PDB file of C-alpha atoms in Angstrom:
ATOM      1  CA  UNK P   1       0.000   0.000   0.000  1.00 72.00           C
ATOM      2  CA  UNK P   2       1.273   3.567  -0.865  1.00 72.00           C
ATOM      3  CA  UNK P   3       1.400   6.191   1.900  1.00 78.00           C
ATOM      4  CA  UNK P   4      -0.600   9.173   1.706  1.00 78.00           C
ATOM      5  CA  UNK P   5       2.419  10.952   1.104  1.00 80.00           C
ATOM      6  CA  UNK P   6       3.535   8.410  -1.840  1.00 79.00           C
ATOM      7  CA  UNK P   7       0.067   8.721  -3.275  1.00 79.00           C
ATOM      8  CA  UNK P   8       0.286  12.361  -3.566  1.00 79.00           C
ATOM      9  CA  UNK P   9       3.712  12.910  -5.332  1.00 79.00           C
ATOM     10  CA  UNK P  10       1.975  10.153  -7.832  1.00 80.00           C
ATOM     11  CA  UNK P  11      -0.973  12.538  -7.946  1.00 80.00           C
ATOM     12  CA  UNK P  12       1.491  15.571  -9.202  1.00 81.00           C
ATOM     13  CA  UNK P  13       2.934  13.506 -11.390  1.00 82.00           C
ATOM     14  CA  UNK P  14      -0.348  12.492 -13.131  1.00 79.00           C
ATOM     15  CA  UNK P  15      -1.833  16.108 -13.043  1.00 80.00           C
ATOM     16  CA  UNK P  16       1.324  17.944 -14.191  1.00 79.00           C
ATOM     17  CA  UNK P  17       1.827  15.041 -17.342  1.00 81.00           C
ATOM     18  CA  UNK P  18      -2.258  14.928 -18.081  1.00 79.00           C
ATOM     19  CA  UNK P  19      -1.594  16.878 -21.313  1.00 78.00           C
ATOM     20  CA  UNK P  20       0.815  14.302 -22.635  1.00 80.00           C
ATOM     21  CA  UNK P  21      -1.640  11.255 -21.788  1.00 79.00           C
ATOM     22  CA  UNK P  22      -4.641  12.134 -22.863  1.00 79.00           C
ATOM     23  CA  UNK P  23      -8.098  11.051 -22.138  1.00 81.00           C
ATOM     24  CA  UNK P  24      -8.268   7.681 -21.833  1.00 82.00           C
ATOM     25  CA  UNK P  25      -4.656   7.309 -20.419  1.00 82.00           C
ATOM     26  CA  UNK P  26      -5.681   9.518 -17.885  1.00 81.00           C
ATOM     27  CA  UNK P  27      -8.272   7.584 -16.776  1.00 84.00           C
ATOM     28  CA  UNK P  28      -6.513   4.281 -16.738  1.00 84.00           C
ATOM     29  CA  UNK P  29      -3.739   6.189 -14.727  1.00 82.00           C
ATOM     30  CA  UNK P  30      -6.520   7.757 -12.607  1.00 81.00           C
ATOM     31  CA  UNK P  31      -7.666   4.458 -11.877  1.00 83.00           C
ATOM     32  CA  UNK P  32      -4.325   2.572 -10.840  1.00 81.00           C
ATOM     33  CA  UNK P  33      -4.116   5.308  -8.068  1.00 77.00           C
ATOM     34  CA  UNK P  34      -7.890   4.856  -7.044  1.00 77.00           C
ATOM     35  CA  UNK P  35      -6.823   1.356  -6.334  1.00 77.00           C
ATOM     36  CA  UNK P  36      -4.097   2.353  -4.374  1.00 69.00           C
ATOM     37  CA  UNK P  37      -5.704   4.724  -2.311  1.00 67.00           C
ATOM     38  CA  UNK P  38      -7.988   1.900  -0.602  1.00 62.00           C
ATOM     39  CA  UNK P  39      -6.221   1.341   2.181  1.00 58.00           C
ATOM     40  CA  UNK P  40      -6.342   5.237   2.981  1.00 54.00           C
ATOM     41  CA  UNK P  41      -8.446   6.848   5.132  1.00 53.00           C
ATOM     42  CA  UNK P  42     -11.494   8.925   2.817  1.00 52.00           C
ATOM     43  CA  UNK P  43      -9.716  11.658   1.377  1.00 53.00           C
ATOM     44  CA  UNK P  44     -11.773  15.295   1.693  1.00 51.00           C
ATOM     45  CA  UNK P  45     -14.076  15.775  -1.514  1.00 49.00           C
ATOM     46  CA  UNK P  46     -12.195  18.720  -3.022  1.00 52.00           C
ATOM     47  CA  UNK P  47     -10.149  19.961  -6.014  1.00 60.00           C
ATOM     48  CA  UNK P  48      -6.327  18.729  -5.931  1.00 68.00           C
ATOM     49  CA  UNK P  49      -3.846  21.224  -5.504  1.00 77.00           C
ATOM     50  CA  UNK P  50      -1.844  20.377  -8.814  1.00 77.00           C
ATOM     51  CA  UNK P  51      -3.051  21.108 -12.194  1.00 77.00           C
ATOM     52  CA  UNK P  52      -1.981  22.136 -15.851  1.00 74.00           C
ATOM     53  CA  UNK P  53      -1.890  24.666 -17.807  1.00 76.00           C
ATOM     54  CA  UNK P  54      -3.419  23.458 -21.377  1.00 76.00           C
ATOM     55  CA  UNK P  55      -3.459  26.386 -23.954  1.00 83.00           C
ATOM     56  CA  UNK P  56      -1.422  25.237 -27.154  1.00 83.00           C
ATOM     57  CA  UNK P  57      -0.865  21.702 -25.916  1.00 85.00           C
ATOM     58  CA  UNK P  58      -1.590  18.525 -28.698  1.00 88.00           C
ATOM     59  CA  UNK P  59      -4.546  16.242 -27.192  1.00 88.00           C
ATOM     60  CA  UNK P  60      -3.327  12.999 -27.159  1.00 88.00           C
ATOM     61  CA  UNK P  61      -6.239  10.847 -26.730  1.00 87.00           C
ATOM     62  CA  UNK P  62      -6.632  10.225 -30.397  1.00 91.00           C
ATOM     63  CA  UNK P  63      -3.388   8.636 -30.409  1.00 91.00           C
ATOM     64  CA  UNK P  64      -3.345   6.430 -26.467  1.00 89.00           C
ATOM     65  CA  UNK P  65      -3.746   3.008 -29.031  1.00 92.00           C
ATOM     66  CA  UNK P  66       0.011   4.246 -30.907  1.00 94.00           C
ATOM     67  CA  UNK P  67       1.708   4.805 -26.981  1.00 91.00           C
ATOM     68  CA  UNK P  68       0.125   1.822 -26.118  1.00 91.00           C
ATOM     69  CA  UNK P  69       1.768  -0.275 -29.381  1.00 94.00           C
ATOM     70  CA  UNK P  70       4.943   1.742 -28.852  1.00 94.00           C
ATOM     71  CA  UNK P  71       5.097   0.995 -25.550  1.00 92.00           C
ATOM     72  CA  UNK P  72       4.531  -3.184 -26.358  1.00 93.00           C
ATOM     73  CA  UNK P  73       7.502  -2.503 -29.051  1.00 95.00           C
ATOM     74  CA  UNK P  74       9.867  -1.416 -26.345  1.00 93.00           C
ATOM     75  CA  UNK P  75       9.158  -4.161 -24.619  1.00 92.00           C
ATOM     76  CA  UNK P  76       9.230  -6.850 -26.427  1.00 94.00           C
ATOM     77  CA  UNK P  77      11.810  -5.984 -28.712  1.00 94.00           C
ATOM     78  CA  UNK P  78       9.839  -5.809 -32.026  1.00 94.00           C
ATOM     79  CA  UNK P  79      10.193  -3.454 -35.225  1.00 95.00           C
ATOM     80  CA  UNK P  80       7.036  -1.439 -35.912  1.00 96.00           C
ATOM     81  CA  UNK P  81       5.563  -0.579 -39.187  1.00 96.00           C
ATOM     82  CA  UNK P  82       4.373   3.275 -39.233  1.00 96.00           C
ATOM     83  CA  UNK P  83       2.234   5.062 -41.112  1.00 96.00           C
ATOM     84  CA  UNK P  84       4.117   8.583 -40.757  1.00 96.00           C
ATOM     85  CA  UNK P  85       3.467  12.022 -42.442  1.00 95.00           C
ATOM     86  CA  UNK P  86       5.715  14.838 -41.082  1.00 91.00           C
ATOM     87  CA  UNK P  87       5.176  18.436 -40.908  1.00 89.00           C
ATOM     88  CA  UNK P  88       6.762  19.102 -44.688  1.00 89.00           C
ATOM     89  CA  UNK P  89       4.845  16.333 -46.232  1.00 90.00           C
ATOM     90  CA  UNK P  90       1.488  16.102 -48.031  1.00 91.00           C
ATOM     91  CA  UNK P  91       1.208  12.321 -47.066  1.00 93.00           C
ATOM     92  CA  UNK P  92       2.066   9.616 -44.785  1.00 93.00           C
ATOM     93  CA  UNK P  93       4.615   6.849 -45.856  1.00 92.00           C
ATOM     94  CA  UNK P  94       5.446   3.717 -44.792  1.00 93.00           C
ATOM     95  CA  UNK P  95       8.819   3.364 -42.213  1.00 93.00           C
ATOM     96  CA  UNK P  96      10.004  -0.103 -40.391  1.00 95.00           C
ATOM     97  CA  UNK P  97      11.675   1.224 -37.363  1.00 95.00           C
ATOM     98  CA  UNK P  98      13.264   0.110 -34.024  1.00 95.00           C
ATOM     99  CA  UNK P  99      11.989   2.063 -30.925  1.00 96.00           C
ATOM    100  CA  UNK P 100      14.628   3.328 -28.703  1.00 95.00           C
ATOM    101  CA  UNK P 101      13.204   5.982 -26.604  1.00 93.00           C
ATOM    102  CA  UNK P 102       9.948   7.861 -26.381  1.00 91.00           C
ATOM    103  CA  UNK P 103      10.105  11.002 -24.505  1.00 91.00           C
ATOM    104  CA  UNK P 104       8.456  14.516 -23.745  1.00 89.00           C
ATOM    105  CA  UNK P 105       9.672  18.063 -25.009  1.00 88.00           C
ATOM    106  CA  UNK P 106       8.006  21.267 -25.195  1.00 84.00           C
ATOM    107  CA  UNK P 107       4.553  19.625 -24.415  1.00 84.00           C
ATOM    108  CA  UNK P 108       4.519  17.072 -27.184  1.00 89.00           C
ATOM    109  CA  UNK P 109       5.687  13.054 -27.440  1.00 90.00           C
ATOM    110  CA  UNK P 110       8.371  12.045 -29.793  1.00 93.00           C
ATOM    111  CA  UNK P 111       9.931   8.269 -30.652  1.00 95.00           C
ATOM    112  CA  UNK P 112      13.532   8.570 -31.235  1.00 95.00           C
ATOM    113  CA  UNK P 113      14.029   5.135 -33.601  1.00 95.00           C
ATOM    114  CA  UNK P 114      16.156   3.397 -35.926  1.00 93.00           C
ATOM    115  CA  UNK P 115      15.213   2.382 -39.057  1.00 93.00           C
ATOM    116  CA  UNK P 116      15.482  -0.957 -40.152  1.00 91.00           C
ATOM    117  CA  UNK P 117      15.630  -3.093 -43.378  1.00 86.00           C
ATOM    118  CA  UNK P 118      12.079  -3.138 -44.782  1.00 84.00           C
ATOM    119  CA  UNK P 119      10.494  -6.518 -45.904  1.00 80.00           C
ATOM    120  CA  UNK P 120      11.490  -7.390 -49.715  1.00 73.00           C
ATOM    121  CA  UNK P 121      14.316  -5.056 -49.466  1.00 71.00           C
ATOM    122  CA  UNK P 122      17.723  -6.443 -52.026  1.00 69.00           C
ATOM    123  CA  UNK P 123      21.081  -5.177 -50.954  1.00 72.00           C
ATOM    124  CA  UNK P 124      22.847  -3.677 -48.464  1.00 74.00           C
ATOM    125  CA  UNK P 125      20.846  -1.281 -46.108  1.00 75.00           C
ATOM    126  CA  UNK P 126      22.851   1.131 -43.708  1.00 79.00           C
ATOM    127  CA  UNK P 127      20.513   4.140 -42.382  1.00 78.00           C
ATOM    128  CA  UNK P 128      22.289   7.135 -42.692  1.00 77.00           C
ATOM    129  CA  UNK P 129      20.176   8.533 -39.282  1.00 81.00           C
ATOM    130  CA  UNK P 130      18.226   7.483 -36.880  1.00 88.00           C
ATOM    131  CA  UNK P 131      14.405   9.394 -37.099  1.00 91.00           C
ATOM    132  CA  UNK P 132      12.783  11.618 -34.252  1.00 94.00           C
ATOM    133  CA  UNK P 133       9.584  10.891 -34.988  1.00 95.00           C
ATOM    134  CA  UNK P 134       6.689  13.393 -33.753  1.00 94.00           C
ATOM    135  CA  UNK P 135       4.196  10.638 -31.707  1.00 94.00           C
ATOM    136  CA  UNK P 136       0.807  12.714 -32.740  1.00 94.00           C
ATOM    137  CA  UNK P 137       2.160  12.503 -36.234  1.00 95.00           C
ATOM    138  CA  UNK P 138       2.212   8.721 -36.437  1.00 96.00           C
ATOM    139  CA  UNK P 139      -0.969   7.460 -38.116  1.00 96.00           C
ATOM    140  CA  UNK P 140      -0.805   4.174 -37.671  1.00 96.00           C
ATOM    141  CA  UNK P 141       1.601   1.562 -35.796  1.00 96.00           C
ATOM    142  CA  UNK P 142       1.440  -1.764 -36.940  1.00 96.00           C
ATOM    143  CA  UNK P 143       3.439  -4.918 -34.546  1.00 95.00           C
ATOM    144  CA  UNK P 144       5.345  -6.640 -36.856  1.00 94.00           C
ATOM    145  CA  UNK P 145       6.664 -10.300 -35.902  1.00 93.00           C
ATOM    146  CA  UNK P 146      10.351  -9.122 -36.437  1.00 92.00           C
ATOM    147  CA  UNK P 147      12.649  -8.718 -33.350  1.00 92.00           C
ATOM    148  CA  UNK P 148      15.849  -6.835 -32.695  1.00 90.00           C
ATOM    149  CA  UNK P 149      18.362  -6.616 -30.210  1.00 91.00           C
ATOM    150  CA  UNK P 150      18.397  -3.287 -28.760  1.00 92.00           C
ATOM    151  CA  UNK P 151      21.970  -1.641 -29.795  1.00 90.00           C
ATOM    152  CA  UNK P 152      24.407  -2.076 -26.551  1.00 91.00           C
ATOM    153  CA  UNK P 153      26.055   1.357 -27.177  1.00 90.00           C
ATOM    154  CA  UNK P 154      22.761   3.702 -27.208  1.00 91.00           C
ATOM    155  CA  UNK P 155      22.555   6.032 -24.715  1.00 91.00           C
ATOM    156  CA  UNK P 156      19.977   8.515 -25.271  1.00 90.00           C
ATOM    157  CA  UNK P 157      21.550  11.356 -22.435  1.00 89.00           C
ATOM    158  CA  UNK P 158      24.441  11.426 -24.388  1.00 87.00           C
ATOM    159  CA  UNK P 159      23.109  11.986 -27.400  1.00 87.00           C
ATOM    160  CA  UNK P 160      19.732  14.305 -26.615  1.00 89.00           C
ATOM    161  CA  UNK P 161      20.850  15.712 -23.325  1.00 88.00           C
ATOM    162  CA  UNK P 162      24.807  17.573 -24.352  1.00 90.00           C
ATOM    163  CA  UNK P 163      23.949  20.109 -26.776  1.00 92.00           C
ATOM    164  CA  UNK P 164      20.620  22.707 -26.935  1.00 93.00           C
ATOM    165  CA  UNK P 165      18.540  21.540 -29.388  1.00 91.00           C
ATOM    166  CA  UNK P 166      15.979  18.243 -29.909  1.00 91.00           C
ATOM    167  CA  UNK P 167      16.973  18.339 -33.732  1.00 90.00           C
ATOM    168  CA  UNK P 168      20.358  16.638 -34.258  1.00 89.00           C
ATOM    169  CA  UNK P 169      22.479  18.486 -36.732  1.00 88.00           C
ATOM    170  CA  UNK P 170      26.414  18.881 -36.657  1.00 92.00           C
ATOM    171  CA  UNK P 171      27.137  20.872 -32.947  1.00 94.00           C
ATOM    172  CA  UNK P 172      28.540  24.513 -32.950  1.00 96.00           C
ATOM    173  CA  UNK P 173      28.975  26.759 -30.170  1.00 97.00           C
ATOM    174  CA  UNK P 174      26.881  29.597 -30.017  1.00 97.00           C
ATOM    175  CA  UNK P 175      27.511  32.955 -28.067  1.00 97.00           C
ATOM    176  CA  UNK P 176      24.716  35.472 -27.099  1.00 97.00           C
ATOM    177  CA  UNK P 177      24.529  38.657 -25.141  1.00 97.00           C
ATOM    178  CA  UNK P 178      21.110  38.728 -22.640  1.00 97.00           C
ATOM    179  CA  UNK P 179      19.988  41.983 -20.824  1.00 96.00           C
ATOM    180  CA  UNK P 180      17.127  42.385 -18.537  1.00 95.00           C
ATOM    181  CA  UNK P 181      14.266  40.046 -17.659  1.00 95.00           C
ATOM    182  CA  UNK P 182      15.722  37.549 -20.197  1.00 96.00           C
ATOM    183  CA  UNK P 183      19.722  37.580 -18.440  1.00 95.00           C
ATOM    184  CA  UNK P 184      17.864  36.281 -15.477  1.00 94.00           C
ATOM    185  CA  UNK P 185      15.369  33.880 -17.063  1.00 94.00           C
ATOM    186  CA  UNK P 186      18.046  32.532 -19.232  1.00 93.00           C
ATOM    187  CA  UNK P 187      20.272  32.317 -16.324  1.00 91.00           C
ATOM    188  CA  UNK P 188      18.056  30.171 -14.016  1.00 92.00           C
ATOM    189  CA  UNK P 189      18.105  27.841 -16.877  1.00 92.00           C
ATOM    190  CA  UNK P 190      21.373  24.760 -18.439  1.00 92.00           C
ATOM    191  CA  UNK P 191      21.457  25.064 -22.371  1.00 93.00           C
ATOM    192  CA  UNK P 192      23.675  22.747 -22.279  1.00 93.00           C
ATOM    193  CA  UNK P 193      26.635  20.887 -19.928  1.00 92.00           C
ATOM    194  CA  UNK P 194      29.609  23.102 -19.440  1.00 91.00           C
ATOM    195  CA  UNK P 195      28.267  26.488 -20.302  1.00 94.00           C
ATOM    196  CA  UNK P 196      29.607  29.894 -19.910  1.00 96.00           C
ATOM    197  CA  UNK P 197      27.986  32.787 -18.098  1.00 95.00           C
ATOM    198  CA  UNK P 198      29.588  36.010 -17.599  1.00 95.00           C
ATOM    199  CA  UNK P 199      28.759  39.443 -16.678  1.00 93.00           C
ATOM    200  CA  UNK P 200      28.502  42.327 -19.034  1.00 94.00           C
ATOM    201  CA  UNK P 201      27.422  44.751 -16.565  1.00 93.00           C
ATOM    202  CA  UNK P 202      24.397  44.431 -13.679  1.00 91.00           C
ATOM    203  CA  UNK P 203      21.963  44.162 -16.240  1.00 93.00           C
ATOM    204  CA  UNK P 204      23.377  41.614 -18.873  1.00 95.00           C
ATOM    205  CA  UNK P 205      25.284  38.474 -19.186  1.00 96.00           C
ATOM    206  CA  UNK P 206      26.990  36.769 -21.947  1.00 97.00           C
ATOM    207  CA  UNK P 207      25.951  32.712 -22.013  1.00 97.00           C
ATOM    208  CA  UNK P 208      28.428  30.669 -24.407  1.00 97.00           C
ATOM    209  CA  UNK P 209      26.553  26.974 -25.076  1.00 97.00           C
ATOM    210  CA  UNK P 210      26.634  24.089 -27.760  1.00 96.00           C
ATOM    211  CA  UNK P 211      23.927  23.849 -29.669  1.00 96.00           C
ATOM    212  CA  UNK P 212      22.732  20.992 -32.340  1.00 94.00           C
ATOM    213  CA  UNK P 213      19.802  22.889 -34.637  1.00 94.00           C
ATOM    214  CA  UNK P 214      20.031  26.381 -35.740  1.00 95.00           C
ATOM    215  CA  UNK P 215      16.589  26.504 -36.562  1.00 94.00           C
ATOM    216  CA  UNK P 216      15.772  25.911 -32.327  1.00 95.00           C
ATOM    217  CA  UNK P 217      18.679  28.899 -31.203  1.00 96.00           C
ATOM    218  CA  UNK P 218      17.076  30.999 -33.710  1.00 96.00           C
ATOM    219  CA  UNK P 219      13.656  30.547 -32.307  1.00 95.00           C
ATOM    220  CA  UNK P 220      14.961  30.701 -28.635  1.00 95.00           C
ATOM    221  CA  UNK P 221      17.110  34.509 -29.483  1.00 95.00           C
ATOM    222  CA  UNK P 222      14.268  35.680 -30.752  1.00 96.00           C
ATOM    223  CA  UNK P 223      11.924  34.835 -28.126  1.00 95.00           C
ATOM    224  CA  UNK P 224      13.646  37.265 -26.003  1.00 96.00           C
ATOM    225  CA  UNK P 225      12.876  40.009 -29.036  1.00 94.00           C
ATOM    226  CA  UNK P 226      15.100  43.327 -28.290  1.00 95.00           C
ATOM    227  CA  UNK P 227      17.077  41.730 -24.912  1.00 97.00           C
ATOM    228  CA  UNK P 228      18.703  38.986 -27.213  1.00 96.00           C
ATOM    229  CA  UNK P 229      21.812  39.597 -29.521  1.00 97.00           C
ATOM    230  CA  UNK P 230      23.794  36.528 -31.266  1.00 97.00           C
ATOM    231  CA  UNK P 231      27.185  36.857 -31.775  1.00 97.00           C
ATOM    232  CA  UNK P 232      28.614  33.992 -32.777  1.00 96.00           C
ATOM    233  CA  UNK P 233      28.710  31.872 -35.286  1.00 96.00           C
ATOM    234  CA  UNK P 234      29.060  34.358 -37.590  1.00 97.00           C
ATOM    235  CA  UNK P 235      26.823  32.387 -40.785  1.00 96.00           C
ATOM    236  CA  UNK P 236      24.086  32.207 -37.923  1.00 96.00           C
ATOM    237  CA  UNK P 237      24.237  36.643 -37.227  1.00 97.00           C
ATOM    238  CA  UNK P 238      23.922  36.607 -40.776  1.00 97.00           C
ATOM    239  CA  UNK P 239      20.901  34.116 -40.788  1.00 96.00           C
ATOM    240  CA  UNK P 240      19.344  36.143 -38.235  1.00 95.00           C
ATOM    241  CA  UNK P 241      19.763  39.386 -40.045  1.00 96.00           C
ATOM    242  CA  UNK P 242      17.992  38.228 -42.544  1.00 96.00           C
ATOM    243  CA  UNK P 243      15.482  36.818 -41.293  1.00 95.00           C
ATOM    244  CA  UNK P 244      14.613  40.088 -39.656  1.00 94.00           C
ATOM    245  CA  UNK P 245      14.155  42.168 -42.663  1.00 95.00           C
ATOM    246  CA  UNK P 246      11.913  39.265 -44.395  1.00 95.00           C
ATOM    247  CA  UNK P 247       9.869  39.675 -40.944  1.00 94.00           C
ATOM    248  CA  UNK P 248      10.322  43.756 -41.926  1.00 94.00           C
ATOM    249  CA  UNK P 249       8.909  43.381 -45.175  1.00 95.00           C
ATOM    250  CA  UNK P 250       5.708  41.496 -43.507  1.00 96.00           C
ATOM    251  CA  UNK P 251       4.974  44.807 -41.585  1.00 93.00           C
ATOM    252  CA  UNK P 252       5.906  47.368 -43.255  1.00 86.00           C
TER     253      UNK P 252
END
């Protein structure tokens, strides 16, 4: 039996991750700790104290039957055959793909995977990546009857969790120059292992980080609008400059 305070963490843990579980995986999750709360004494009939903030989160209950084949995948050690259309294309198409991981980032599911030989396939077949596949973007997952050893060397915190950025490209170091509300917020925060911060002056700080996807740092510098300026790398300032003027021409 779980103690009350047991049963409560567990509570926060459910309420906090309700976005990512939908519906129906709510409930089943709701009802595991309804079971375990038995033994308690009646709790008062009131509101929790944890809840979520939901504006511009996915809704995942459409897809609880892909987690729950994902999930089995993991598991049991089996390839899955997805039905995947990603954000650039008009349709889905057909992947065979280890799972390796499935985690959350910025509100929304993802499979990191490895794709594997499809049936009927002649020749060689070496994968030149491994996909990070968007979970509400999978349209169908299919158990196949194939099984795989999962690869001895994977280790997803060295490969996700050392350089800012969930897209994988080739890692650069990037330099930027905070003032204001976003030196502290950006302060509070690790971009990535080893970082630099230094002082400009009381009201700005210079953060030096590795980063992974260009296309992420240039969303996160221009989050913080006029209290943001990239220095380096200098193809990236250039980037940036341009984008601004195409954003320039859209107001003018």
């Amino acid at each position: 039996p779980l103690s009350e305070a047991e049963l409560v963490l567990l509570q926060m843990c459910r309420d906090c991750t309700a976005h990512l579980l939908g519906r129906k995986l709510f409930e089943e999750v709701t009802q595991a700790l309804l079971k375990s709360q038995v033994p308690l004494a009646p709790a008062p009939d009131r509101t929790g104290p944890f809840g979520m903030f939901r504006p511009g989160t996915i809704d995942y209950t459409p897809h609880h039957q892909t987690i729950h084949t994902v999930l089995q995948a993991l598991d049991q050690g089996r390839v899955l055959r997805l039905a995947y259309r990603s954000i650039e294309q008009d349709k889905a198409r057909a992947l065979w793909v280890q799972p390796l991981k499935m985690f959350s980032h910025r509100e929304a599911l993802y499979l990191h995977a490895r794709l594997v030989k499809r049936p009927g396939h002649q020749g060689a077949f070496k994968p030149e990546f491994d996909p990070l596949l968007a979970l509400h973007r999978i349209q169908k997952a299919e158990l196949t009857e194939q099984t795989v050893d999962f690869p001895a060397n994977y280790d997803f915190e060295t490969f996700f969790n050392r350089h800012f950025g969930v897209i994988k490209g080739e890692v650069f170091e990037v330099e930027v120059e905070l003032s204001g509300w976003a030196a502290r917020y950006a302060a509070e925060r690790t971009l990535s292992p080893g970082q630099k911060v230094s002082r400009v002056d009381a009201e700005t700080i210079r953060i030096t980080f590795q980063a992974s996807s260009e296309w992420e740092v240039m969303g996160w510098l221009f989050s913080f609008r006029e209290h943001a300026r990239l220095i380096r790398p200098e193809a990236l300032v250039q980037e940036a400059k341009a984008t601004l003027e195409r954003l320039r021409a859209l107001y003018p």
